Amino acid sequence: MYQELYYLDFIKCYSFAKQLTGNDQVERVEKAERIHMNILLVDSDDKDRERLKRILKSGKSRCLVDEATTVNEGLQVFNSKHYDLVLMDFYMPQRDGIEMLLEIRNDRSAASTTLIVTSTEENETLALNCLHAGAHDFIVKSDICWPRLRRAITNAETRFDLEGKLLESYKNAKKLAEHDSLTGLANRYLFDEYTKNAILSHERSNNKLAVVFIDIDNFKFINDAYGHDLGDEFLKQVVERIRNSLRGNEIFARLGGDEFGLTLTNLRTNQDASRVAKRILNLLDKPFDVEDKQIKASASIGISVFPDQGKSTEDLFKFADIAMYRAKKLGKNQACFFEGQMQEQFSARYKLENQLRTALRDKQFILYYQPVIDTADNTLKGFEALIRWCVDGKLYSPDTFIPIAEQSNLIMDIGRWVIENAIEQRAQWQHLGEDLSMAINLSAVQLSDTTLPRFIARLLEKHQVNPRTIEFELTETALLENSTAQVLVINEIHNMGCRIALDDFGTGFSSVSHLRNFPISTVKIDKSLMPNKNSAKKEIALISGLAAMIHSLELEIIGEGVESLEHLELCRQLKIHNVQGYFFDKPLPSYDLEQRYCRLPANHYV
Ligand code: C2E
Ligand code: CA
Ligand code: CA
């Protein structure tokens, strides 16, 4: 393949390269006259050979001339040493000059030999055939003189030179096209090619091959916290450490930003691959010293093995990716082998993803709203919009599809659909009260969309909704994962006048720093913290403590999961002024809520 490409590129680049070398022409003519040359004459006609020898000697160069009278003899002599020039007659007994050319051109060691075909007659078609077969020139015997030969030799030399330079530039271009410029590692293309070929050679052996995907954990943090230059430097160091630990029976490639691939060949057992993975994890364990900063790193590694789990690059890559995803999910800093059931889960996920796409297109989502109630007088304070998926008469809860929507980025579109509909609904419920709030859940993924604040602003404007009545709910994990860009999105939404609530508080880190560092105005205490009937004092103490802490930061509190009068009483006691829960209402479609809460004109739904 390498040679084929080279010759294709050669033709394309010939005129370009000519400009590069044209100036050396004079020098080369001089060289042709100075140097000692090995010349082979292949001609069955004794007189013609004698004449050619005389002409060659008339030149200033020192020639060592060997002779042959047939093609077979000529080829035999040709193979005995290197010749600078072969002058062959076209018409020879048994085999002609073209056959000789073809044999010589197939011999790579002959690449720098000038091949000239001679003929007694002027024949354009024959001349072209000879050139196509690889001759550098075709000269009628009567025209042969030293200057004519010299020109043919220098032309051929110019061409060798060009080919050399083109080969060099081709090699450079190939390197650029196949390697990552930051780390010098192979890129995805080369990784793919290498793995494909390695699989082919493993099909004939009993050995195994492993595809290992490595994803650096939390690289985004490093980039965001210290900037891209340091991030790049860090990646280079990571690569260096891994590269130094490899044995040489593999290819190591950069597949994307912080994602790397290894294809390990000639393994006897799967353990060989897991040993490499463990070695990599151990290597990363020692902090990196980048621009005077100590950076801790870890990686999530996914492994798939040929032939056990897959027989094509596509399958092995897909399975290594799934296994890597699993390693991340299990808490990062570990390696996972692909297992069959992951494939089933993967297929189910893939199916669901497609169904969600259809759901969006076919408007199968609806919003339910759960009232938020003021504990002082049990009046309506606002709503939380909660999505439902309605398909084939069944209603699916968001827990079954939001995580998949987040993994596939579909949450971007679904989330926008929610925002649009909730704001529109808020506008329609204006008559219920000017200050009535509408809470909308935002996924962490949505925060990476820097156009989100503008999208929200346009909707508020369009529906004439006061931003203060819209509250976006974020979970603590969303805040934890935040990059600088995401923090900017939160701040921008807050600066527009919308409120930010921290959802499910008490389930994760429950960190005070999040409450202080982000523009949060409301904290929602998770429903799991509502004590059940025979709950111990400890549980009551926990919710009391959290409520006191939130009060001390002068933030509003919403108690979730109020299912009983006891819950309501407890909230009142703890000065949790706003609550949601089945004790009042389950999330309901807007129509049902209007029946309950609104005094609408009788013909509203006509
Ligand atoms: P969440 O934001 O914590 O929503 C509250 C969940 O608690 C809702 O479940 C609600 O139906 C349920 N709930 C309300 N009152 C009670 C109660 O008294 N007892 C009990 N046991 N549960 C109660 P739902 O609607 O199934 O939503 C589940 C989660 O899905 C939500 O939790 C939220 O994280 C996510 N979600 C819902 N809609 C959206 C959305 O539009 N976008 C995003 N990103 N996530 C959403
Ligand atoms: Ca919520
Ligand atoms: Ca919640």
XYZ file of C-alpha atoms in Angstrom, residues 30 375 478:
3
model
C 28.818 18.533 -14.452
C -46.959 25.548 55.447
C -24.296 18.858 38.854
